Coordinates of C-alpha atoms in Angstrom, one line a residue:
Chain A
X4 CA 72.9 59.4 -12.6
X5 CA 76.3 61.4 -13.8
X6 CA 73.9 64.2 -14.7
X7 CA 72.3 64.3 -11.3
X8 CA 75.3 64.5 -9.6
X9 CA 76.6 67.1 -12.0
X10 CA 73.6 69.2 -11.0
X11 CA 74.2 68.6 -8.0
X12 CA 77.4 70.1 -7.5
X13 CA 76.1 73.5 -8.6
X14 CA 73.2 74.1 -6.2
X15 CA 74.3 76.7 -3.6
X16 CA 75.2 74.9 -0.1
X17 CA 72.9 76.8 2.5
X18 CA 70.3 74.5 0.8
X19 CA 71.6 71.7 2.3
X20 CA 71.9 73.3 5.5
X21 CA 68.2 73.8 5.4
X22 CA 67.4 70.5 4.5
X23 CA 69.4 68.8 7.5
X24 CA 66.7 66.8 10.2
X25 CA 67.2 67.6 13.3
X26 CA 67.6 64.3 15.2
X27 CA 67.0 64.9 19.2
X28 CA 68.0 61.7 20.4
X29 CA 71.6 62.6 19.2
X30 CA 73.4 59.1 18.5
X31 CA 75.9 58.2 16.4
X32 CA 74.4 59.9 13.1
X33 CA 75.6 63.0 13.8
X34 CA 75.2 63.9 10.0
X35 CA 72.6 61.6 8.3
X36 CA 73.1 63.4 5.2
X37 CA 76.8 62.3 4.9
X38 CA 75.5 58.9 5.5
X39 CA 73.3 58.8 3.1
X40 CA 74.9 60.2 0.3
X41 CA 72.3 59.0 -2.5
X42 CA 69.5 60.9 -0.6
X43 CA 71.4 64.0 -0.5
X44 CA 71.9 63.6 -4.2
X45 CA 68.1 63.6 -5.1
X46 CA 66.7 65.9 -2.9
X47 CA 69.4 68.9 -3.9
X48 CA 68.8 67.3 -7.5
X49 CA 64.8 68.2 -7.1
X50 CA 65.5 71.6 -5.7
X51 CA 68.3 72.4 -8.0
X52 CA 66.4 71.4 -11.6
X53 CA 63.2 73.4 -9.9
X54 CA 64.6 76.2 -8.5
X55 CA 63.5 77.9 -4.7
X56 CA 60.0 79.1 -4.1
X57 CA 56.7 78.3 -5.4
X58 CA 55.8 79.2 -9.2
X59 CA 55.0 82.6 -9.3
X60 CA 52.6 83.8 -12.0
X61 CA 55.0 85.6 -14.1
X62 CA 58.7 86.8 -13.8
X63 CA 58.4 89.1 -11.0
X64 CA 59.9 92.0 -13.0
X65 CA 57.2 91.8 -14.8
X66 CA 54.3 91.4 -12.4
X67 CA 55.6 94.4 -10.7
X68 CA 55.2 96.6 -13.7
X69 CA 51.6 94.6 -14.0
X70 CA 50.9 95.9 -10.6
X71 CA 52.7 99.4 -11.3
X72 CA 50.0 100.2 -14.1
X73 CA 47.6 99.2 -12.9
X74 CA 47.9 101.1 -9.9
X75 CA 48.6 104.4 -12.2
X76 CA 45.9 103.6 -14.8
X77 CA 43.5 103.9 -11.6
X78 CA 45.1 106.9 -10.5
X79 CA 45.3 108.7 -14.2
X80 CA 41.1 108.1 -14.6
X81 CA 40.0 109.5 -11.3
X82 CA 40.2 112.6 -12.7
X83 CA 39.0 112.0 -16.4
X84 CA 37.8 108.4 -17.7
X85 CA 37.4 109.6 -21.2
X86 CA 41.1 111.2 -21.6
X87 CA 43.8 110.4 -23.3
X88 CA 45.9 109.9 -20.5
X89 CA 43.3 107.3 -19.1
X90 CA 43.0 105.2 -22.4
X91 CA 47.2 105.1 -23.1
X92 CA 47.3 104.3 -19.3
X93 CA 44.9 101.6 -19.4
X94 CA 46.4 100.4 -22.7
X95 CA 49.8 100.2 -21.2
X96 CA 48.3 97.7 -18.5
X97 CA 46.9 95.6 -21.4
X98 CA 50.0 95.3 -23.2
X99 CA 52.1 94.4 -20.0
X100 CA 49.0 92.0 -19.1
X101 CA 50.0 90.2 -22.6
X102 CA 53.6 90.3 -21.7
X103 CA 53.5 88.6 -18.2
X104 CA 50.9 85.9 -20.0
X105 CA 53.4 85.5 -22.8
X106 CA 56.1 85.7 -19.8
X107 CA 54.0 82.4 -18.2
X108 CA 54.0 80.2 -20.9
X109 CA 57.6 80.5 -22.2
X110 CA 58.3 79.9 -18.6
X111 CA 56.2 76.8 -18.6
X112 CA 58.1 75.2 -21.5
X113 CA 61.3 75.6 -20.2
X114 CA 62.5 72.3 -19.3
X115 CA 66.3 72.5 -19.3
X116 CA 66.4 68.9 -20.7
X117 CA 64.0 69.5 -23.7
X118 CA 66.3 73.3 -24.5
X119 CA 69.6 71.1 -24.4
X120 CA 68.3 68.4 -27.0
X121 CA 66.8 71.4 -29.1
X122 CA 70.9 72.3 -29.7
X123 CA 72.2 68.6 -29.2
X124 CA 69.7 65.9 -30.8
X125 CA 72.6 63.3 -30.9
X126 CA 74.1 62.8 -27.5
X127 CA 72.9 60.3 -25.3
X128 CA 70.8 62.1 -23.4
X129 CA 68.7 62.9 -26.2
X130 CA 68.2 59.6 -28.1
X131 CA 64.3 58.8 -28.9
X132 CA 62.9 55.1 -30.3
X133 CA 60.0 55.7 -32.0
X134 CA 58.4 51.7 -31.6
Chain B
X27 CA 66.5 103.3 -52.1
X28 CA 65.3 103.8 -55.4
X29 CA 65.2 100.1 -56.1
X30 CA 62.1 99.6 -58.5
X31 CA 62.3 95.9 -58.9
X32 CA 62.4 96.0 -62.8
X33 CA 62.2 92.1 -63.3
X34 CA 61.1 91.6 -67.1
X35 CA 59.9 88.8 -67.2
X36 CA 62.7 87.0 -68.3
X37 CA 64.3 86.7 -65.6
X38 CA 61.7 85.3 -62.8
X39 CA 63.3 82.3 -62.7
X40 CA 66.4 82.0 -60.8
X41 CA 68.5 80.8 -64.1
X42 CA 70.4 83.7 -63.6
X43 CA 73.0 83.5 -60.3
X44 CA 74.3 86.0 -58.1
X45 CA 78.2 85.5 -59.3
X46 CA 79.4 88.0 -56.9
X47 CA 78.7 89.3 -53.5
X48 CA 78.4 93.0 -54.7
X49 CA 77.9 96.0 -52.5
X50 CA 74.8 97.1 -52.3
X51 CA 73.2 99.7 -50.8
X52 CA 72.0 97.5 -47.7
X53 CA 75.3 96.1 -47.5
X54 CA 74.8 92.4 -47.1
X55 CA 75.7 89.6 -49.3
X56 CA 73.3 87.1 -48.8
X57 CA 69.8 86.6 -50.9
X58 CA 69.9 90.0 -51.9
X59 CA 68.8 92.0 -55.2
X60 CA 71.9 92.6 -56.9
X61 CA 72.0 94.6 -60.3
X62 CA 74.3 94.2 -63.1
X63 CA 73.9 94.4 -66.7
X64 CA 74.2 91.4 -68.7
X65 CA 74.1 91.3 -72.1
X66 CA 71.6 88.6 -73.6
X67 CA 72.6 86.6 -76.7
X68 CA 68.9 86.9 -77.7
X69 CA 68.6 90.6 -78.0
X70 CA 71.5 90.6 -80.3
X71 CA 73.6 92.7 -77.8
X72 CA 70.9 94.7 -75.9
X73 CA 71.1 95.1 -72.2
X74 CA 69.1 93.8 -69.8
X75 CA 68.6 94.3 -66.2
X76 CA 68.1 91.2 -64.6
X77 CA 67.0 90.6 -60.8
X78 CA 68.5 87.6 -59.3
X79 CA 66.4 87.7 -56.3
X80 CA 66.5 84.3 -54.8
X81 CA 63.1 83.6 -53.4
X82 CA 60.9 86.4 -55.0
X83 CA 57.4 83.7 -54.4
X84 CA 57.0 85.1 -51.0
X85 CA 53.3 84.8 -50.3
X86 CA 52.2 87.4 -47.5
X87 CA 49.4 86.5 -44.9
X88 CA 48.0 88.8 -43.0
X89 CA 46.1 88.5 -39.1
X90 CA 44.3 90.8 -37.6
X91 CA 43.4 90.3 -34.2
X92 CA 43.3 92.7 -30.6
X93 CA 45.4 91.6 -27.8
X94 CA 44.7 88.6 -26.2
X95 CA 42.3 87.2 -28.9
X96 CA 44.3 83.8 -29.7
X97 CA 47.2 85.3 -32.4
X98 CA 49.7 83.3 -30.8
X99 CA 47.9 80.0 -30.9
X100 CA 47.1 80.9 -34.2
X101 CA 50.1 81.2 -35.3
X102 CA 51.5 78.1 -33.7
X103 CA 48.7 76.1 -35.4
X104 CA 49.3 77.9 -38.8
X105 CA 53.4 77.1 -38.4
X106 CA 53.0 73.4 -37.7
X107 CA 51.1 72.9 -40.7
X108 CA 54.1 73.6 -42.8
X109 CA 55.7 71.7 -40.4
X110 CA 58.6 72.5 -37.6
X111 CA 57.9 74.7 -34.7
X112 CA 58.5 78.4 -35.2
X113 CA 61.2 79.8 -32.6
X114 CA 62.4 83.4 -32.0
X115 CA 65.6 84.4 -34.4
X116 CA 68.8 82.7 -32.3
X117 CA 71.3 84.7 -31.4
X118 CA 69.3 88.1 -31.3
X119 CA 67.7 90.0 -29.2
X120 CA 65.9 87.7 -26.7
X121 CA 62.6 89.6 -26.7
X122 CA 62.2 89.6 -30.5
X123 CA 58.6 88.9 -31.2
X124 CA 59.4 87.6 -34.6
X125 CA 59.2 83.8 -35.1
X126 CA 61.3 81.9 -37.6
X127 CA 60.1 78.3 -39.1
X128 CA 62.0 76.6 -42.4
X129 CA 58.8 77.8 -44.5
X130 CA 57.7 80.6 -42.6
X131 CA 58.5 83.6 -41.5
X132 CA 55.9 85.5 -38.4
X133 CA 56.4 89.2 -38.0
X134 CA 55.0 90.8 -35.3
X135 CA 53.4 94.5 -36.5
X136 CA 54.0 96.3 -33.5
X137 CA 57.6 96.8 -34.2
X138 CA 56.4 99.3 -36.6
X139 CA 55.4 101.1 -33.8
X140 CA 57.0 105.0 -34.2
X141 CA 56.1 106.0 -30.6
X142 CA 57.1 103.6 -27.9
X143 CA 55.2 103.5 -25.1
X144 CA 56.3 106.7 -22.5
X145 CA 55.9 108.7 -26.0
X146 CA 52.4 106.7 -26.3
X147 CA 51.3 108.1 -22.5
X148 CA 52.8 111.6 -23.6
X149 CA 50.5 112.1 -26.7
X150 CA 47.9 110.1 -25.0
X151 CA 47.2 107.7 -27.5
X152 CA 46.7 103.9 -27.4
X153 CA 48.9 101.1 -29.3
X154 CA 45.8 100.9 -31.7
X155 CA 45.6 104.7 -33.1
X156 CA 47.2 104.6 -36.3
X157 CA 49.2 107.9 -35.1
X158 CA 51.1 105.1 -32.9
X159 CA 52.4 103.2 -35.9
X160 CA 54.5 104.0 -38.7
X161 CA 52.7 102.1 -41.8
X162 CA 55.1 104.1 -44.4
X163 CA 58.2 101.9 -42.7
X164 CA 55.3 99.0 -42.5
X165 CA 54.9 98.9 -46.3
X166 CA 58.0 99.6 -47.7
X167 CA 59.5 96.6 -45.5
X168 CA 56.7 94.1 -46.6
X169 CA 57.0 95.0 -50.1
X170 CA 60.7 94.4 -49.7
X171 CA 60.2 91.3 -48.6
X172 CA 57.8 89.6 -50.3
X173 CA 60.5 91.1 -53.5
X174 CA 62.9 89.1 -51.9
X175 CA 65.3 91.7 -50.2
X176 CA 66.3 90.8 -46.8
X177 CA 65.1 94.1 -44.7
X178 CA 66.5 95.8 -41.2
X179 CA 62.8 95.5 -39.0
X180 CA 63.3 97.5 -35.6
X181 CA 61.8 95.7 -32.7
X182 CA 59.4 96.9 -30.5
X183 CA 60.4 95.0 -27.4
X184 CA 56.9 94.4 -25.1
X185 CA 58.9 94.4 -22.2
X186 CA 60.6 97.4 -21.8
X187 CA 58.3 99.5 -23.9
X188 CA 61.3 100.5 -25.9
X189 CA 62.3 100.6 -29.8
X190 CA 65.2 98.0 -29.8
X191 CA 68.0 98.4 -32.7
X192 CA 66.9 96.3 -35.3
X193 CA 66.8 92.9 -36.4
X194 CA 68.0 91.0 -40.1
X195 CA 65.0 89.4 -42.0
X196 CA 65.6 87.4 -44.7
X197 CA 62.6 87.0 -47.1
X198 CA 60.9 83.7 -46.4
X199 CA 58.5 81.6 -48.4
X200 CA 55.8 82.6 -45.9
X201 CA 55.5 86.2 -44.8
X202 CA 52.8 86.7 -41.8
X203 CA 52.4 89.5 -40.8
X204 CA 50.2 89.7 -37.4
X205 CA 49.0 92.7 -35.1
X206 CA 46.5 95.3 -34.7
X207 CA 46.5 96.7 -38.5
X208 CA 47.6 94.8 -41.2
X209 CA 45.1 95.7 -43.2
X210 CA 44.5 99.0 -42.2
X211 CA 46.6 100.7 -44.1
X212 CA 45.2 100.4 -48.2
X213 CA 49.2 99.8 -50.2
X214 CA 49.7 96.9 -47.2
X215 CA 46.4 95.2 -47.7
X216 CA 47.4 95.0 -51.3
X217 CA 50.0 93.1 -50.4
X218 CA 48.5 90.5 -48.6
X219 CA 48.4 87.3 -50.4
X220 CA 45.5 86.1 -47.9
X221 CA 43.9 88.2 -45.2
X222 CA 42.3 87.0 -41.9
X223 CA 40.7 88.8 -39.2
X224 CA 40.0 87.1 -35.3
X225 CA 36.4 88.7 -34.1
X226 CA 36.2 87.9 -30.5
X227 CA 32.8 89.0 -29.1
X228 CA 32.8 91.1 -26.4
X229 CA 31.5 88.8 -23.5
X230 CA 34.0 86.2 -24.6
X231 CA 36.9 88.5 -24.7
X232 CA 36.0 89.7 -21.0
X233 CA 35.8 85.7 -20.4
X234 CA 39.1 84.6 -21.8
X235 CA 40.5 88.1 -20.2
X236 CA 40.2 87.5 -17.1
X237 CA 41.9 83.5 -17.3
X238 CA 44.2 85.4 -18.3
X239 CA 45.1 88.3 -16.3
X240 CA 43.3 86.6 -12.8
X241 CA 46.7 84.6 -12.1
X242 CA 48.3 87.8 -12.0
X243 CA 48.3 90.0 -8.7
X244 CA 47.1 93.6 -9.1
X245 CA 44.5 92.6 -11.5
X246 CA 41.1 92.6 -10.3
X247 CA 37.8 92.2 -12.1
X248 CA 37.6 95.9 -12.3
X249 CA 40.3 96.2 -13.2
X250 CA 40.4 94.0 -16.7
X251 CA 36.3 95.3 -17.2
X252 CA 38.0 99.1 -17.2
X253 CA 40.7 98.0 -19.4
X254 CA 38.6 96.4 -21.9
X255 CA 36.0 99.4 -21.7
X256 CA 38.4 102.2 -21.7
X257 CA 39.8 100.8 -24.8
X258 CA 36.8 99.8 -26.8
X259 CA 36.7 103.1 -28.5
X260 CA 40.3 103.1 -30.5
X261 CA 39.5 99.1 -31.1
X262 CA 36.0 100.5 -32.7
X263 CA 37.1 103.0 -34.8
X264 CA 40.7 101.9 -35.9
X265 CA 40.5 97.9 -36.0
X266 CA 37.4 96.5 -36.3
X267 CA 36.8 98.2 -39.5
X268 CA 39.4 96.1 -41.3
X269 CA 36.8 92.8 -41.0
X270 CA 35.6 93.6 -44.1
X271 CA 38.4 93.7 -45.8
X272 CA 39.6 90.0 -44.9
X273 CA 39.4 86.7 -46.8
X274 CA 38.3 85.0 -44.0
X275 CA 36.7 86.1 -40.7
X276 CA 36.8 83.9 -37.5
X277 CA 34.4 85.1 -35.3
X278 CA 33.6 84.0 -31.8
X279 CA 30.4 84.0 -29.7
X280 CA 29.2 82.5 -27.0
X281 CA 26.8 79.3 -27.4
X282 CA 23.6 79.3 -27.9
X283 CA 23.3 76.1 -26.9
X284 CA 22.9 76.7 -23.0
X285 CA 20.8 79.0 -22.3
X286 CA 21.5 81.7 -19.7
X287 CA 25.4 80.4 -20.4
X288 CA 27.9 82.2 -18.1
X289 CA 31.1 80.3 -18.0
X290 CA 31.9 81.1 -21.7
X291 CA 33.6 77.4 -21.9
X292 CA 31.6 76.0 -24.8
X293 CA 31.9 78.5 -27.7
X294 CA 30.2 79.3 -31.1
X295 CA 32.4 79.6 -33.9
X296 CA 31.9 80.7 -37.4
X297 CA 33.9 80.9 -40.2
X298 CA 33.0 83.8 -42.8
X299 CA 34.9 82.8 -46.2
X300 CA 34.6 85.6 -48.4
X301 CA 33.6 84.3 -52.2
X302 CA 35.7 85.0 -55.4
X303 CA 39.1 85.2 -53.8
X304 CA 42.2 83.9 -55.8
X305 CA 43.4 80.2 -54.8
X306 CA 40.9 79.9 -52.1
X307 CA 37.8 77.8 -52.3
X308 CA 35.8 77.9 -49.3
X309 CA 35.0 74.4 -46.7
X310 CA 31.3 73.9 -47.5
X311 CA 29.2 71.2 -45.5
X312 CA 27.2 68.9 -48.0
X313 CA 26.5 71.1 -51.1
X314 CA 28.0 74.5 -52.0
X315 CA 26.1 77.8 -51.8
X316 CA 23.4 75.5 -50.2
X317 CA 22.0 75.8 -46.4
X318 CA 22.2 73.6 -44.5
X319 CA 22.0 72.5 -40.4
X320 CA 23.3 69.8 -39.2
X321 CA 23.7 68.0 -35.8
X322 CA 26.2 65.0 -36.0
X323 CA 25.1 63.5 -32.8
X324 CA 22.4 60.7 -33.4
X325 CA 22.4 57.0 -33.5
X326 CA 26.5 56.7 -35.2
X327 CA 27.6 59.4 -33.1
X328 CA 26.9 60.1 -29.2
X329 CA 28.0 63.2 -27.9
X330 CA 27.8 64.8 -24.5
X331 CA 25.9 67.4 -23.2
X332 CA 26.4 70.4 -24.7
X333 CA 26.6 67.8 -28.4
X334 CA 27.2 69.9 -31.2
X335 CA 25.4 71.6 -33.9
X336 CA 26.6 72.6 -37.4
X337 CA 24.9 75.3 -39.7
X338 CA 26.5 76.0 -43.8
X339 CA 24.6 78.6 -45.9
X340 CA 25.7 81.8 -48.2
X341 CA 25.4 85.2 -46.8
X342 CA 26.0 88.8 -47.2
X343 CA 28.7 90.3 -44.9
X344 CA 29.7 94.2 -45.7
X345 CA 28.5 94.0 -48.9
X346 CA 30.3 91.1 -49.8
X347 CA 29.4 87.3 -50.7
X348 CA 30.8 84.9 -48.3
X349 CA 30.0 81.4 -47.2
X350 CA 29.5 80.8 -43.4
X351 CA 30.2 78.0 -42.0
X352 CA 29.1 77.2 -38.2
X353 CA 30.4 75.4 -35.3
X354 CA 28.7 75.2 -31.9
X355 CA 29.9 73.4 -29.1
X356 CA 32.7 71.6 -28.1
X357 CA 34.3 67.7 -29.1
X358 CA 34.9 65.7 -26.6
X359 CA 36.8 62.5 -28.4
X360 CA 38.3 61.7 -31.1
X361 CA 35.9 59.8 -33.4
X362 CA 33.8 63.3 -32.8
X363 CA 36.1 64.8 -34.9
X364 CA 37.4 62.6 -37.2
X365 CA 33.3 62.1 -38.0
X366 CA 32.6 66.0 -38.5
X367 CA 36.2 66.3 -40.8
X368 CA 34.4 63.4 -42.8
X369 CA 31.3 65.0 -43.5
X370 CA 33.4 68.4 -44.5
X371 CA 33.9 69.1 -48.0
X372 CA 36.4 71.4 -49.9
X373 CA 39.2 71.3 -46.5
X374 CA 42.1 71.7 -48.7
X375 CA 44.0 68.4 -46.7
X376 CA 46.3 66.1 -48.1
X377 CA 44.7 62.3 -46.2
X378 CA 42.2 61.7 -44.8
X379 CA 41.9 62.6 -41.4
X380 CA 44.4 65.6 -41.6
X381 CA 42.2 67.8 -39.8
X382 CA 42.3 65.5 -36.8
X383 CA 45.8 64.9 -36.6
X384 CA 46.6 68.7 -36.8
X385 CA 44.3 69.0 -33.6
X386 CA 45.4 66.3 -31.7
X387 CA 48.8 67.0 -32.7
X388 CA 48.2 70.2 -30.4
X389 CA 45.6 69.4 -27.8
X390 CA 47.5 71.4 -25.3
X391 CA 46.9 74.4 -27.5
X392 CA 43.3 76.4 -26.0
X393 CA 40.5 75.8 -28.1
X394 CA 41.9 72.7 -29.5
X395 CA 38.1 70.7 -28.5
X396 CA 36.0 73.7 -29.9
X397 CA 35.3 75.4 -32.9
X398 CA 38.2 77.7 -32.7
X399 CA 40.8 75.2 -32.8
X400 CA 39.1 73.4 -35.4
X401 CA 38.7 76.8 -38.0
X402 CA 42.3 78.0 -37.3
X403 CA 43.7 74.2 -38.5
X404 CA 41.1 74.4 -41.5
X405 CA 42.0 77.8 -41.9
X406 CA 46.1 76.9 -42.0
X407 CA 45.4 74.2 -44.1
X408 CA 43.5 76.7 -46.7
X409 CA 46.7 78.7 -46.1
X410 CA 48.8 76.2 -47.5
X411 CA 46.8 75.3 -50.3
X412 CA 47.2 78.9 -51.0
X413 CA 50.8 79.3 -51.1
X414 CA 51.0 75.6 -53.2
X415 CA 48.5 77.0 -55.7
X416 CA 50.9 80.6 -55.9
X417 CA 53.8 79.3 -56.3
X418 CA 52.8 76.1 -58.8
X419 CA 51.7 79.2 -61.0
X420 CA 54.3 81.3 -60.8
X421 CA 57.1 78.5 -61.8
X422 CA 54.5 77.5 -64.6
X423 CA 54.8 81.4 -65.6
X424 CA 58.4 81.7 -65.7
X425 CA 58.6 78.3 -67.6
X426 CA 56.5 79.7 -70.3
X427 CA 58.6 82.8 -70.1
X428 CA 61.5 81.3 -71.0
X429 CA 60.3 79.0 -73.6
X430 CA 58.9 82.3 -75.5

């Protein structure tokens, strides 16, 4: 629960903003979420251990250059499939094809927990019973 | 550099220490070759160089595969079964492609690339033309290391497309040296301790291709078939020669188990072991050098459609004698695998049920219910065997060295 809070404290504030319902009938609960502090708690917890916006194939710097070959490869073998240029051009978008992939899976392990009890096996946190 | 390791024999066993941190000419002071004279009792006065390298048992592996063909996994698999996860060097530069373990060490060969990759589209040339890669640096660095001298590797970082400023290696226990063309060039494949190469057939590379690259936009289905086909021609002529040359071959195809199969989800593995190599003994099924076909499902064993089907027997590949061992299809529980492991012979593990572990150990990995999965563990634990037999040998040599 200290952690969450912790967390909490460091997401940026125009998410909570966002997040506010907008009650019509007015009333006394002008601000729910002051009033219910422990719901503010998990939902900026959730967004702030996620991160904003769905999960995107790859880093987008890299899906750009993805794209960005791609998009040159076809342009390099209108002219001449069997050229050099063509074949390093198409090469290049395998290589950055293997990069975003690679790109995906680190980005799939990353759980901040499971990174911070890499470094840190004997705090708290990070105690396992193995029975 | 003219550092010809002149260890007499003598001195192969680390009696001697390093006493002080002297300057060499790579300038470190850690695990390093240093020379000194020393005069021995036994010579009555003579001098002797002596080489107090501190690990100079480093067995070199070699893997072969094109891009996307499963090196990664491969090496994941091969890592764990010396135990501890491999992990990029800490504290260096974050797009390393080496991987670090306690035992072993994983170099990636496309930092020995000499033209990066605006030089590449200059020239015109692919990542797989030998003109890209700079296999004198490639050799001189592996024989370093597997003399025990800690080498500077440059990195090629995939990102960027850019040479980095290089990167400290210490010289492990286990060297691996992955890419394109490890045993292309003929003073490297020397080297090599053990040699494997990944043959991915062409309608399964196109399969696994495009799980990979549809998640990403930009990519179409053209667009990976032109990639693959525009390719094909450097991959033909520059690495899939270098088959022949390994120990062991894993080659994938797709099943013949389903006819008119199109998914490319169940797979036909086989492992090509190539006879007579040093400390390896190749996994036969029932009786060596016999043939032999064998389908485990029946009245102990139920499988599900696909089931699977096994097939042992000697054979001829380039002109050299290997054993071939089979897998088709895919396991779908446990007791499937702990039944085939049972029934395999000469698999190099330590318990019973080794095999099994190893694969469940990983069941997130791809190809952890197929044939590939199952090879690459056999394969790692072949690897180990390997590297237990080397080094058992060598401290048995220098014993006897010292006794005489």
């Amino acid at each position: 629960m200290a952690t969450l809070s912790s967390v909490n404290l460091v997401t940026p504030r125009p998410v909570v903003v966002a997040n506010l319902p907008k009650f019509a009938k007015g009333g006394p609960v002008a601000v729910p979420i002051l009033n219910r502090p422990w719901k503010r708690v998990y939902r900026l917890g959730s967004r702030g251990l996620r991160g904003t916006g769905p999960v995107r194939a790859a880093p987008d710097g890299i899906s750009e250059k993805v794209e960005k070959s791609i998009k040159e490869a076809q342009e390099a073998c209108s002219d001449d499939p069997a050229s050099g240029e063509c074949v390093a051009a198409w090469d290049e978008v395998e290589e950055l094809s293997a990069a975003a992939s690679h790109a995906r899976d680190k980005k799939k392990d990353d759980d901040p927990l499971e990174n911070y009890c890499k470094e840190n096996p004997e705090t708290d946190e990070c105690r396992t019973y193995d029975n | 550099m003219a550092v010809p390791t002149v260890c007499t024999t003598q001195s192969l066993s680390s009696t001697c220490s390093i006493s002080a941190p002297a300057k060499t000419h790579l300038g470190f002071h850690q695990k390093q070759v240093v020379f000194y004279r020393r005069t021995t009792k036994r010579g009555g006065g003579s001098c002797v160089i002596t080489c107090s390298a501190a690990d100079s048992q480093t067995v070199v592996i070699g893997l072969a595969a094109d891009s996307g063909c499963g090196k990664s996994t491969f090496m994941r698999r091969l890592t764990s079964v010396f135990g501890g996860a491999a992990e990029p060097p800490k504290g260096g530069n974050p797009d390393s492609n080496t991987l670090i373990s306690d035992m072993t060490t994983v170099i990636c060969l496309d930092d020995y690339h000499s033209l990066d990759r605006t030089g590449r589209k200059e020239k015109g040339v692919t990542a797989l033309d030998p003109r890209a890669n700079d296999f004198d640096l490639m050799y001189e660095q592996v024989k370093a290391l597997k003399s025990g001298i800690a080498v500077d590797k440059p990195i090629y970082n995939h990102v960027t497309g850019l040479l980095d400023p290089p990167e400290l290696i210490k010289p492990p226990k286990i060297l691996v040296i992955e890419g394109l063309h490890p045993m292309f060039d003929e003073r490297v494949r020397d080297l090599l301790d053990f040699s494997i190469y990944l043959d991915i057939s062409n309608e399964v590379k196109f399969a696994w291709k495009i799980q990979r690259d549809m998640a990403e936009r930009g990519h179409s289905l053209e667009s990976i078939k032109a990639s693959i086909e525009s390719r094909k021609p450097d991959f033909d002529a520059y690495i899939d020669p270098q088959k022949q040359y390994a120990d062991a071959v894993i080659e994938v195809l797709p099943t013949q188990l389903i006819p008119d199969d199109n998914e490319g989800k169940v797979l036909r593995v086989r492992l090509i072991m190539k006879e007579g190599v040093e400390h390896f003994s190749p996994v036969y099924l029932f009786d060596e050098g016999s043939t032999i076909s064998w389908i485990p499902c029946g009245r102990k064993l139920t499988c599900s459609y696909p089931g699977i089907k096994f097939h042992y027997g000697p054979d001829a590949y380039f002109s050299n004698e290997v054993s071939i061992l089979e897998m088709d299809g895919q396991f779908d529980r446990l007791d499937e695998l702990i039944y085939v492991e049972s029934h395999l012979s000469n698999t190099s593990t330590k318990f019973y049920g080794e095999v099994t572990q190893q694969m469940l150990k990983h069941a997130d990995f791809p190809g952890s219910n197929n044939g590939t999965g199952f090879f690459q563990t056999i394969v790692g634990l072949k690897i180990r065997d390997l590297y237990e037999q080397i080094t058992s040998s060598k401290t048995a040599a220098s014993l006897e060295a010292t006794k005489a």
